Tab-separated table of C-alpha atoms and ligand atoms in Angstrom:
chain	number	residue	atom	x	y	z
A	1	MET	CA	-5.665	-18.943	8.749
A	2	PHE	CA	-4.581	-17.812	12.161
A	3	GLU	CA	-7.851	-19.249	13.583
A	4	SER	CA	-6.102	-21.016	16.462
A	5	VAL	CA	-3.803	-18.188	17.286
A	6	ARG	CA	-6.700	-15.849	17.216
A	7	LYS	CA	-8.783	-18.117	19.388
A	8	ALA	CA	-5.966	-18.513	21.905
A	9	LEU	CA	-5.261	-14.803	21.967
A	10	GLY	CA	-8.832	-13.699	21.787
A	11	GLY	CA	-9.549	-14.877	25.369
A	12	VAL	CA	-6.505	-13.122	26.745
A	13	VAL	CA	-7.227	-9.958	24.894
A	14	ASP	CA	-10.858	-9.901	26.066
A	15	ALA	CA	-9.838	-10.528	29.682
A	16	LEU	CA	-7.136	-7.848	29.503
A	17	LYS	CA	-9.162	-5.196	27.885
A	18	ARG	CA	-11.902	-5.344	30.451
A	19	LYS	CA	-9.598	-4.875	33.369
A	20	GLY	CA	-9.506	-1.416	34.901
A	21	LEU	CA	-6.157	-1.854	36.575
A	22	LEU	CA	-3.321	-4.163	35.617
A	23	SER	CA	-0.550	-5.284	37.870
A	24	GLN	CA	2.691	-6.507	36.555
A	25	GLY	CA	1.362	-9.960	37.520
A	26	ASP	CA	-1.672	-9.527	35.320
A	27	ILE	CA	0.497	-8.516	32.404
A	28	ASP	CA	2.755	-11.526	33.026
A	29	SER	CA	0.037	-14.056	33.215
A	30	GLY	CA	-1.752	-12.531	30.174
A	31	LEU	CA	1.501	-12.798	28.252
A	32	ALA	CA	2.034	-16.369	29.471
A	33	GLU	CA	-1.267	-17.261	27.755
A	34	VAL	CA	-0.327	-15.347	24.657
A	35	ARG	CA	2.844	-17.426	24.654
A	36	ILE	CA	0.982	-20.746	24.869
A	37	GLY	CA	-1.316	-19.547	22.069
A	38	LEU	CA	1.509	-18.721	19.760
A	39	LEU	CA	3.487	-21.879	20.493
A	40	GLY	CA	0.296	-23.897	19.931
A	41	ALA	CA	-0.012	-22.318	16.516
A	42	ASP	CA	3.491	-23.481	15.667
A	43	VAL	CA	5.089	-20.154	15.777
A	44	ASP	CA	8.907	-20.596	16.134
A	45	TYR	CA	9.836	-20.618	19.750
A	46	ARG	CA	12.506	-18.020	19.317
A	47	VAL	CA	9.961	-15.686	17.643
A	48	VAL	CA	7.517	-16.318	20.549
A	49	LYS	CA	10.232	-15.389	22.977
A	50	THR	CA	10.983	-12.190	21.038
A	51	ILE	CA	7.277	-11.188	20.776
A	52	ILE	CA	6.688	-11.799	24.591
A	53	ALA	CA	9.873	-10.086	25.654
A	54	ARG	CA	9.293	-7.031	23.486
A	55	THR	CA	5.675	-6.724	24.477
A	56	ARG	CA	6.482	-6.891	28.113
A	57	GLU	CA	9.285	-4.335	27.700
A	58	ALA	CA	6.990	-1.988	25.744
A	59	CYS	CA	4.306	-2.309	28.404
A	60	LEU	CA	6.730	-1.135	31.048
A	61	ASP	CA	7.745	1.772	28.824
A	62	GLU	CA	4.115	2.786	28.183
A	63	LYS	CA	2.873	5.945	29.788
A	64	ILE	CA	-0.189	5.293	31.872
A	65	LEU	CA	-2.958	7.143	30.095
A	66	LYS	CA	-6.004	7.926	32.190
A	67	SER	CA	-8.673	7.582	29.575
A	68	MET	CA	-7.653	4.096	28.372
A	69	SER	CA	-7.898	0.924	30.288
A	70	PRO	CA	-4.467	-0.599	30.877
A	71	GLY	CA	-5.664	-3.764	29.345
A	72	GLU	CA	-6.413	-1.915	26.059
A	73	GLN	CA	-2.882	-0.494	26.218
A	74	VAL	CA	-1.451	-4.004	26.403
A	75	VAL	CA	-3.567	-5.052	23.406
A	76	LYS	CA	-2.246	-1.961	21.532
A	77	VAL	CA	1.318	-2.872	22.416
A	78	LEU	CA	0.851	-6.484	21.403
A	79	TYR	CA	-0.698	-5.322	18.102
A	80	GLU	CA	2.250	-3.128	17.442
A	81	GLN	CA	4.788	-5.883	18.275
A	82	LEU	CA	3.005	-8.385	16.027
A	83	THR	CA	2.971	-5.854	13.201
A	84	GLU	CA	6.736	-5.457	13.725
A	85	ILE	CA	7.373	-9.191	13.738
A	86	LEU	CA	5.337	-9.636	10.573
A	87	GLY	CA	7.565	-7.095	8.745
A	88	GLY	CA	6.395	-3.712	9.880
A	89	GLN	CA	4.010	-1.155	8.307
A	90	GLY	CA	3.426	-1.288	4.669
A	91	GLY	CA	3.018	-4.349	2.481
A	92	LYS	CA	2.991	-3.360	-1.187
A	93	GLY	CA	4.501	-6.445	-2.691
A	94	ILE	CA	7.797	-6.310	-4.629
A	95	ALA	CA	9.114	-3.032	-5.985
A	96	ILE	CA	10.123	-3.027	-9.623
A	97	THR	CA	13.152	-0.721	-9.288
A	98	HIS	CA	14.708	-1.081	-12.736
A	99	ILE	CA	14.290	-2.551	-16.142
A	100	PRO	CA	14.518	-5.337	-16.952
A	101	PHE	CA	13.471	-6.752	-13.592
A	102	ARG	CA	13.826	-10.488	-12.979
A	103	VAL	CA	11.711	-12.447	-10.542
A	104	MET	CA	12.160	-16.141	-9.897
A	105	LEU	CA	9.914	-18.381	-7.822
A	106	VAL	CA	11.304	-21.421	-5.980
A	107	GLY	CA	9.609	-24.039	-3.868
A	108	LEU	CA	8.646	-27.642	-3.554
A	109	GLN	CA	6.493	-29.333	-6.120
A	110	GLY	CA	2.765	-28.628	-5.488
A	111	SER	CA	3.497	-25.495	-3.322
A	112	GLY	CA	1.759	-23.364	-5.927
A	113	LYS	CA	4.701	-21.872	-7.887
A	114	THR	CA	3.139	-22.036	-11.382
A	115	THR	CA	-0.263	-20.880	-10.283
A	116	THR	CA	1.252	-17.999	-8.239
A	117	LEU	CA	3.314	-16.869	-11.177
A	118	GLY	CA	0.197	-16.388	-13.199
A	119	LYS	CA	-1.444	-14.563	-10.322
A	120	LEU	CA	1.685	-12.366	-9.895
A	121	ALA	CA	1.510	-11.515	-13.525
A	122	VAL	CA	-2.079	-10.237	-13.057
A	123	LEU	CA	-1.172	-8.209	-10.067
A	124	LEU	CA	1.898	-6.592	-11.734
A	125	LYS	CA	-0.123	-5.869	-14.814
A	126	LYS	CA	-2.648	-4.076	-12.655
A	127	GLU	CA	0.196	-2.041	-11.331
A	128	GLY	CA	0.990	-0.990	-14.840
A	129	HIS	CA	3.798	-3.395	-15.679
A	130	TYR	CA	4.349	-5.605	-18.722
A	131	PRO	CA	5.327	-9.019	-17.406
A	132	LEU	CA	6.772	-11.938	-19.452
A	133	LEU	CA	6.082	-15.440	-18.114
A	134	ILE	CA	8.935	-17.900	-18.655
A	135	PRO	CA	8.415	-21.648	-18.432
A	136	GLY	CA	11.510	-22.772	-16.529
A	137	ASP	CA	10.091	-26.045	-15.181
A	138	PHE	CA	11.523	-28.781	-17.492
A	139	GLY	CA	10.659	-31.540	-15.058
A	140	ARG	CA	6.958	-31.783	-15.826
A	141	PRO	CA	5.832	-31.756	-19.439
A	142	ALA	CA	2.503	-30.297	-18.533
A	143	ALA	CA	4.165	-27.357	-16.781
A	144	PHE	CA	4.712	-25.563	-20.074
A	145	GLN	CA	1.025	-25.764	-21.044
A	146	GLN	CA	-0.143	-24.836	-17.533
A	147	LEU	CA	1.901	-21.588	-17.631
A	148	GLN	CA	0.958	-20.830	-21.231
A	149	LYS	CA	-2.749	-21.057	-20.239
A	150	LEU	CA	-2.179	-18.848	-17.225
A	151	ALA	CA	-0.469	-16.271	-19.450
A	152	ALA	CA	-3.440	-16.242	-21.765
A	153	ASP	CA	-5.906	-15.925	-18.826
A	154	ALA	CA	-3.781	-13.165	-17.360
A	155	GLY	CA	-3.483	-11.409	-20.740
A	156	VAL	CA	0.317	-11.212	-20.529
A	157	GLU	CA	3.171	-12.396	-22.736
A	158	PHE	CA	4.511	-15.931	-22.649
A	159	TYR	CA	7.959	-16.973	-23.794
A	160	ALA	CA	7.106	-19.941	-25.881
A	161	ASP	CA	10.386	-20.521	-27.614
A	162	PRO	CA	11.294	-24.146	-27.018
A	163	ALA	CA	14.807	-24.184	-25.576
A	164	ASP	CA	16.285	-27.462	-24.343
A	165	ASP	CA	18.345	-26.098	-21.529
A	166	LEU	CA	17.735	-23.534	-18.878
A	167	THR	CA	20.601	-21.330	-19.649
A	168	SER	CA	19.543	-20.694	-23.219
A	169	LEU	CA	15.946	-20.423	-22.082
A	170	VAL	CA	16.663	-17.472	-19.804
A	171	LYS	CA	19.016	-15.824	-22.287
A	172	GLY	CA	16.440	-16.134	-25.021
A	173	ALA	CA	13.670	-14.825	-22.781
A	174	ASP	CA	15.802	-11.864	-21.784
A	175	GLN	CA	16.295	-10.856	-25.384
A	176	TYR	CA	12.653	-11.321	-26.115
A	177	ALA	CA	11.616	-9.179	-23.159
A	178	ARG	CA	13.951	-6.382	-24.284
A	179	SER	CA	12.796	-6.506	-27.862
A	180	LYS	CA	9.170	-6.256	-26.719
A	181	SER	CA	9.848	-3.655	-24.022
A	182	LEU	CA	8.537	-5.972	-21.313
A	183	ASP	CA	9.781	-4.660	-18.005
A	184	VAL	CA	9.373	-7.661	-15.643
A	185	GLN	CA	10.421	-11.274	-16.270
A	186	LEU	CA	8.770	-13.977	-14.164
A	187	LEU	CA	10.531	-17.345	-14.196
A	188	ASP	CA	8.856	-20.624	-13.228
A	189	THR	CA	11.160	-23.292	-11.800
A	190	GLN	CA	11.043	-26.976	-11.161
A	191	GLY	CA	10.040	-28.144	-7.705
A	192	ARG	CA	10.641	-31.617	-6.200
A	193	HIS	CA	9.102	-33.469	-3.350
A	194	ASP	CA	12.137	-32.809	-1.173
A	195	PHE	CA	14.906	-30.455	-1.064
A	196	ASP	CA	17.685	-32.649	-2.550
A	197	VAL	CA	20.977	-32.419	-4.310
A	198	GLU	CA	19.527	-32.352	-7.797
A	199	LEU	CA	17.196	-29.562	-6.968
A	200	MET	CA	20.083	-27.624	-5.383
A	201	ASP	CA	22.254	-28.009	-8.427
A	202	GLU	CA	19.585	-26.864	-10.741
A	203	LEU	CA	18.777	-23.813	-8.641
A	204	ARG	CA	22.405	-22.764	-8.556
A	205	MET	CA	22.621	-23.075	-12.328
A	206	VAL	CA	19.430	-21.170	-13.087
A	207	ARG	CA	20.394	-18.479	-10.623
A	208	ALA	CA	23.769	-17.941	-12.213
A	209	ALA	CA	22.257	-17.667	-15.695
A	210	TYR	CA	19.180	-15.627	-14.860
A	211	LYS	CA	20.621	-13.298	-12.208
A	212	PRO	CA	17.270	-12.659	-10.410
A	213	ASP	CA	16.473	-9.325	-8.736
A	214	GLU	CA	13.928	-11.116	-6.575
A	215	THR	CA	13.968	-14.763	-5.446
A	216	LEU	CA	10.754	-15.593	-3.793
A	217	VAL	CA	10.143	-18.955	-2.086
A	218	VAL	CA	6.614	-20.164	-2.472
A	219	LEU	CA	5.434	-21.976	0.631
A	220	ASP	CA	2.224	-24.057	1.102
A	221	SER	CA	0.630	-22.810	4.347
A	222	MET	CA	-0.408	-26.338	5.035
A	223	ILE	CA	3.137	-27.601	5.640
A	224	GLY	CA	3.185	-25.620	8.880
A	225	SER	CA	6.428	-25.105	10.752
A	226	LYS	CA	8.428	-27.141	8.173
A	227	ALA	CA	8.215	-24.018	6.061
A	228	ILE	CA	11.070	-22.429	8.080
A	229	PRO	CA	13.842	-25.052	7.818
A	230	LEU	CA	12.839	-25.527	4.154
A	231	SER	CA	13.154	-21.806	3.499
A	232	ARG	CA	16.577	-21.865	5.076
A	233	SER	CA	17.710	-24.672	2.720
A	234	PHE	CA	16.490	-22.665	-0.221
A	235	ASP	CA	18.108	-19.501	1.118
A	236	GLU	CA	21.522	-21.222	1.292
A	237	VAL	CA	21.497	-22.104	-2.378
A	238	ALA	CA	19.452	-19.274	-3.883
A	239	PRO	CA	19.459	-16.348	-1.486
A	240	LEU	CA	15.847	-15.402	-0.889
A	241	SER	CA	14.457	-11.931	-1.038
A	242	GLY	CA	11.044	-12.885	0.359
A	243	ALA	CA	8.235	-15.357	0.539
A	244	ILE	CA	4.755	-16.067	-0.807
A	245	PHE	CA	2.504	-18.224	1.339
A	246	THR	CA	-0.140	-20.001	-0.679
A	247	LYS	CA	-3.389	-21.667	0.318
A	248	PHE	CA	-4.055	-18.985	2.966
A	249	ASP	CA	-7.623	-19.890	2.387
A	250	SER	CA	-7.006	-23.241	4.067
A	251	PRO	CA	-7.393	-23.921	7.822
A	252	ALA	CA	-3.653	-23.887	8.387
A	253	GLN	CA	-2.181	-22.619	11.627
A	254	GLY	CA	-0.244	-19.725	10.174
A	255	GLY	CA	2.691	-20.036	12.641
A	256	ALA	CA	5.224	-20.221	9.891
A	257	VAL	CA	3.927	-16.923	8.445
A	258	LEU	CA	4.519	-15.261	11.753
A	259	SER	CA	7.992	-16.668	12.069
A	260	PHE	CA	9.284	-16.105	8.555
A	261	LYS	CA	10.455	-12.435	8.740
A	262	GLU	CA	12.074	-12.836	12.161
A	263	VAL	CA	13.866	-16.059	11.356
A	264	ILE	CA	14.778	-15.785	7.652
A	265	GLY	CA	15.128	-11.920	7.798
A	266	LYS	CA	13.183	-11.317	4.607
A	267	PRO	CA	9.561	-10.139	4.260
A	268	VAL	CA	6.517	-12.134	3.273
A	269	ARG	CA	5.386	-10.390	0.209
A	270	TYR	CA	2.153	-11.947	-1.018
A	271	ILE	CA	-0.488	-14.537	0.062
A	272	GLY	CA	-2.379	-16.821	-2.211
A	273	VAL	CA	-6.012	-16.907	-1.101
A	274	GLY	CA	-7.676	-19.207	-3.549
A	275	GLU	CA	-7.381	-21.149	-6.799
A	276	HIS	CA	-8.363	-18.433	-9.151
A	277	ILE	CA	-5.982	-16.160	-11.017
A	278	GLY	CA	-7.127	-13.136	-9.129
A	279	ASP	CA	-6.499	-14.792	-5.734
A	280	LEU	CA	-3.247	-13.198	-4.729
A	281	ASP	CA	-3.088	-10.389	-2.108
A	282	TYR	CA	-0.278	-8.238	-0.868
A	283	PHE	CA	0.817	-9.304	2.548
A	284	VAL	CA	-0.074	-6.379	4.875
A	285	PRO	CA	1.463	-6.954	8.351
A	286	GLU	CA	-0.744	-4.572	10.264
A	287	ARG	CA	-3.890	-6.057	8.771
A	288	HIS	CA	-2.804	-9.554	9.955
A	289	ALA	CA	-1.710	-8.347	13.317
A	290	ALA	CA	-5.093	-6.820	13.837
A	291	ARG	CA	-6.785	-10.146	12.835
A	292	ILE	CA	-4.586	-12.065	15.189
A	293	VAL	CA	-5.276	-9.938	18.295
A	294	GLY	CA	-8.929	-10.155	17.135
A	295	TYR	CA	-9.684	-6.662	18.355
A	296	GLY	CA	-12.543	-5.554	16.124
A	297	ASP	CA	-11.821	-1.898	15.985
A	298	ILE	CA	-7.986	-1.570	16.171
A	299	GLU	CA	-8.016	1.699	14.274
A	300	GLY	CA	-10.477	3.129	16.813
A	301	LEU	CA	-8.283	1.937	19.585
A	302	LEU	CA	-5.156	3.541	18.062
A	303	LYS	CA	-6.993	6.816	17.498
A	304	ARG	CA	-8.172	6.850	21.091
A	305	TYR	CA	-4.609	6.177	22.191
A	306	ASP	CA	-3.309	9.163	20.257
A	307	ASP	CA	-6.047	11.361	21.704
A	308	ALA	CA	-5.360	10.166	25.158
A	309	GLU	CA	-1.632	10.903	24.693
A	310	ALA	CA	-2.301	14.429	23.379
A	311	GLN	CA	-4.621	14.973	26.360
A	312	ALA	CA	-1.849	13.817	28.746
A	313	ARG	CA	0.523	16.336	27.249
A	314	ALA	CA	-2.085	19.090	27.502
A	315	VAL	CA	-2.514	18.375	31.214
A	316	LYS	CA	1.225	18.544	31.672
A	317	VAL	CA	1.378	21.979	30.060
A	318	ALA	CA	-1.591	23.070	32.232
A	319	LYS	CA	0.311	22.049	35.325
A	320	ARG	CA	3.337	24.112	34.220
A	321	VAL	CA	1.132	27.193	33.703
A	322	GLN	CA	-0.435	26.670	37.072
A	323	SER	CA	2.920	26.546	38.809
A	324	GLY	CA	4.152	29.586	36.830
A	325	LYS	CA	6.739	27.526	35.011
A	326	PHE	CA	5.280	27.903	31.515
A	327	ASP	CA	7.992	29.254	29.241
A	328	LEU	CA	8.947	29.443	25.649
A	329	TYR	CA	10.117	25.787	25.698
A	330	ASP	CA	6.530	24.850	26.406
A	331	LEU	CA	5.269	27.144	23.708
A	332	ARG	CA	7.660	25.522	21.297
A	333	ASP	CA	6.472	22.068	22.215
A	334	GLN	CA	2.953	23.262	21.618
A	335	LEU	CA	3.884	24.715	18.233
A	336	VAL	CA	5.587	21.492	17.183
A	337	GLU	CA	2.461	19.634	18.212
A	338	LEU	CA	0.352	22.069	16.377
A	339	ALA	CA	1.866	20.713	13.192
A	340	GLN	CA	0.932	17.182	14.199
A	341	VAL	CA	-2.366	17.184	15.995
A	342	GLY	CA	-3.549	20.772	16.085
A	343	GLY	CA	-2.319	21.313	19.599
A	344	ILE	CA	-2.991	24.969	20.252
A	345	ASN	CA	-6.093	25.073	18.159
A	346	LYS	CA	-7.366	22.037	19.929
A	347	MET	CA	-6.780	23.793	23.213
A	348	LEU	CA	-8.620	26.803	21.959
A	349	GLU	CA	-11.550	24.725	20.906
A	350	SER	CA	-11.957	23.600	24.465
A	351	LEU	CA	-12.660	27.207	25.483
A	352	PRO	CA	-16.120	28.796	25.190
A	353	ALA	CA	-16.199	30.812	21.935
A	354	ASN	CA	-16.532	34.171	23.624
A	355	MET	CA	-13.251	33.548	25.571
A	356	VAL	CA	-11.229	33.047	22.486
A	357	PRO	CA	-9.551	36.330	21.495
A	358	LYS	CA	-9.624	37.308	17.844
A	359	GLY	CA	-6.562	36.093	15.966
A	360	ALA	CA	-5.738	33.558	18.577
A	361	VAL	CA	-5.803	30.692	16.133
A	362	VAL	CA	-2.277	30.043	14.937
A	363	ASP	CA	-1.767	28.854	11.452
A	364	GLU	CA	1.038	26.583	10.516
A	365	SER	CA	3.310	28.969	8.663
A	366	ILE	CA	3.201	31.274	11.637
A	367	ALA	CA	3.884	28.339	13.947
A	368	ARG	CA	6.937	27.592	11.912
A	369	ARG	CA	8.167	31.196	12.078
A	370	PHE	CA	7.605	31.262	15.842
A	371	THR	CA	9.499	28.003	16.250
A	372	ALA	CA	12.440	29.455	14.329
A	373	ILE	CA	12.434	32.526	16.623
A	374	ILE	CA	12.472	30.373	19.773
A	375	ASP	CA	15.285	28.248	18.282
A	376	SER	CA	17.406	31.362	17.837
A	377	MET	CA	17.215	32.302	21.504
A	378	THR	CA	19.495	31.481	24.400
A	379	ASP	CA	18.385	29.167	27.177
A	380	GLY	CA	17.954	32.119	29.479
A	381	GLU	CA	15.745	33.991	27.043
A	382	ARG	CA	13.484	30.948	26.563
A	383	ARG	CA	13.057	30.494	30.230
A	384	SER	CA	12.501	34.172	30.975
A	385	PRO	CA	11.316	35.953	27.856
A	386	ALA	CA	11.020	39.192	29.889
A	387	ILE	CA	14.760	39.698	29.564
A	388	LEU	CA	14.466	40.208	25.811
A	389	SER	CA	15.659	43.764	25.356
A	390	ALA	CA	15.514	45.570	22.045
A	391	SER	CA	19.076	44.632	21.187
A	392	ARG	CA	18.469	40.981	22.134
A	393	LYS	CA	15.369	40.985	19.901
A	394	ARG	CA	17.431	42.362	16.964
A	395	ARG	CA	19.942	39.606	17.432
A	396	VAL	CA	17.273	36.848	17.584
A	397	ALA	CA	15.509	38.443	14.540
A	398	ARG	CA	18.677	38.220	12.539
A	399	GLY	CA	19.302	34.622	13.579
A	400	ALA	CA	15.797	33.543	12.687
A	401	GLY	CA	15.565	35.550	9.519
A	402	VAL	CA	12.495	37.478	10.635
A	403	ASP	CA	11.629	41.046	11.665
A	404	VAL	CA	11.568	42.323	15.252
A	405	SER	CA	7.796	42.810	14.784
A	406	ASP	CA	7.510	38.996	14.382
A	407	ILE	CA	9.225	38.503	17.722
A	408	ASN	CA	6.791	40.950	19.346
A	409	ARG	CA	3.816	39.008	17.843
A	410	MET	CA	5.283	35.749	19.153
A	411	LEU	CA	5.668	37.207	22.645
A	412	LYS	CA	2.099	38.535	22.544
A	413	GLN	CA	0.874	35.116	21.576
A	414	PHE	CA	2.964	33.586	24.383
A	415	ASP	CA	1.327	35.870	26.944
A	416	MET	CA	-2.091	35.234	25.514
A	417	PHE	CA	-1.543	31.473	25.482
A	418	GLY	CA	-0.452	31.460	29.083
A	419	ARG	CA	-3.435	33.544	30.167
A	420	MET	CA	-5.851	31.354	28.199
A	421	ALA	CA	-4.327	28.156	29.560
A	422	LYS	CA	-4.762	29.531	33.024
A	423	MET	CA	-8.393	30.474	32.331
A	424	ALA	CA	-9.158	27.063	30.917
A	425	ASN	CA	-7.289	25.494	33.765
A	426	ASN	CA	-9.473	27.302	36.336
A	427	ARG	CA	-12.624	26.404	34.440
A	428	HIS	CA	-11.963	22.746	34.210
A	429	GLY	CA	-10.146	22.308	37.404
A	430	SER	CA	-7.929	19.431	36.375
A	431	GLY	CA	-6.548	20.884	33.183
A	432	PHE	CA	-7.602	22.428	29.914
A	433	GLY	CA	-8.344	20.489	26.821
A	434	LEU	CA	-10.242	17.693	28.782
A	435	SER	CA	-13.629	18.702	27.667
A	436	GLY	CA	-12.517	18.935	24.075
A	437	PHE	CA	-11.554	15.262	23.851
B	501	GDP	P1	3.652	-26.001	-8.335
B	501	GDP	O1	4.003	-27.424	-8.433
B	501	GDP	O2	4.503	-25.407	-7.187
B	501	GDP	O3	3.882	-25.231	-9.589
B	501	GDP	O4	2.179	-25.873	-7.934
B	501	GDP	P2	0.893	-25.485	-8.763
B	501	GDP	O5	0.997	-24.019	-9.115
B	501	GDP	O6	0.780	-26.366	-9.871
B	501	GDP	O7	-0.259	-25.594	-7.773
B	501	GDP	C1	-0.595	-26.776	-7.106
B	501	GDP	C2	-2.062	-26.810	-6.673
B	501	GDP	O8	-2.267	-25.833	-5.597
B	501	GDP	C3	-2.945	-26.411	-7.777
B	501	GDP	O9	-4.108	-27.196	-7.702
B	501	GDP	C4	-3.366	-24.991	-7.376
B	501	GDP	O10	-4.657	-24.683	-7.869
B	501	GDP	C5	-3.314	-25.015	-5.928
B	501	GDP	N1	-3.103	-23.682	-5.378
B	501	GDP	C6	-2.074	-22.812	-5.529
B	501	GDP	N2	-2.142	-21.765	-4.814
B	501	GDP	C7	-3.345	-21.827	-4.095
B	501	GDP	C8	-4.053	-20.968	-3.130
B	501	GDP	O11	-3.595	-19.910	-2.729
B	501	GDP	N3	-5.185	-21.522	-2.564
B	501	GDP	C9	-5.702	-22.720	-3.020
B	501	GDP	N4	-6.834	-23.110	-2.430
B	501	GDP	N5	-5.118	-23.518	-3.900
B	501	GDP	C10	-3.899	-23.073	-4.442
B	502	MG	MG1	4.688	-25.854	-11.366
C-alpha cells in the first residue's frame, strides 16, 4: 500500500532535504512533483489540490530555522499536512460511548464485511468489551455459518436465533445482548455486486430497525478510486460514520484512503492487513503520513524542529537583553516556556556550572506564581519593573494572591536572569543556549 505514492514522493523528499537553501521556485517545483505523485496514485484531484495549497501556504508561514535545512522543513510541513488530510493525530478506532452500542458494516459483496466483523470483535474484546455478532446477511446461505465460525474463533457471542426478517433479527439480537450484558452489537449486512435499488431499500430498512451508532463502510483497497463515489452512494442512504479499508496487504495504490476523510468528511477507522482474524489495525494517520513521505526518522526530525524553534526563541531573548530591552514580558514568556520545554533551566544548563548561582533553577510551581504576579501588573510595571514602589507591590500582591516577599523574589530572579543572559551572551557571541542544543 502507498508504494507508488511513496516512490513518487521519495525522490522529491530526498532532493528537497539535501538542499541547503530553497527558493520559492524550488518549493513550487518540488510540490509540482508531489502533485504528480499523488495524482498518479489515484488520490482525488480536489484532495491533491488541498494538500499542495496547504503545504505551500504552511511553507510560507514557516519560520526559517538556522539549524534545519529548508528542505527538511518542507518535508516536515508535508508530513503534517498529510497527517491532517488523513484525519489528524490519533487513531484509536471507534469509541464505545454508551451501552448498548450498535455497529453496522456496509459494503459491496466481497469487500470483506463478514471477515472484518470477526476481526473487529477480536479488537473490541481486547479493549475489554463484550461484543455480539449478528448475522444480518440473508442473501448468502453460507454467510450465517461464516460468521458463526468467526464468533467461535474470536471467542465472542453469536446471535444464532433464526429470524426470517431483518427487523425481528435486530430486535431479537438487542434483547439478547441486554439479557447477557453484552455492550457492543456488531451487525453483518448483505452486499451486492453493485450499489443498486434493492441494496438501497434493504439498507434503509435495516437502519431504521437497528438504529446504529456507527455505520462503517467496508472498502476493498483494490477497487482504487471507485471507493469514493461508492462511499458517497452508501452515505446518502445510510449516513456513514467512517470507513474500514481491507486488503491493505495488497499492492493497491492507496489513493482512496488518502481521499476518504477529506471528501466524505468521516475518518478511516481501521485497516484490514491480512486474512487472519487478528489482522485488523487501527488506522493511525501520522503513521501513514510518515510512511508516505518515506522519511525514515520523522520523530527525530520533529524533535530537531522543536529544539531548533526553542533555540530561535532563546536567541531572540538574548538579543533583547543585549539591547537593554529585556523586561518582565520576556521573563513571562520564558516562564511559560519553562512549563513546556524547560526554558530557563535549559538556558542555565548552557552556562558553565560555576557561573550558575545557587537557587537559580526555577521549579514549576514557582514559575506559576511568578507568572501570576506578572499578570497582575500594569503594562508600565512590566516594561520598567523599577517603578514598583512598596504600595504598587502591595497592590500586585493582592491581585496575584501572593506575599510582597514573593514579588521581591521574582524581581531578584528577573535581575539574575538578565545578568546571566548577558554573561552567556558574551560568552557565546551569537546568543545563549546555543551550545546547549
Ligand atoms: P463480504 O462479502 O464483504 O462479507 O467479504 P468477506 O468477509 O467474505 O471477505 C471476502 C474475501 O476477502 C475473503 O476471502 C477474505 O478472507 C478476504 N479478506 C477480507 N479482508 C482482508 C484483508 O484485509 N486482507 C486480505 N488479504 N484478505 C481479506
Ligand atoms: Mg459477507
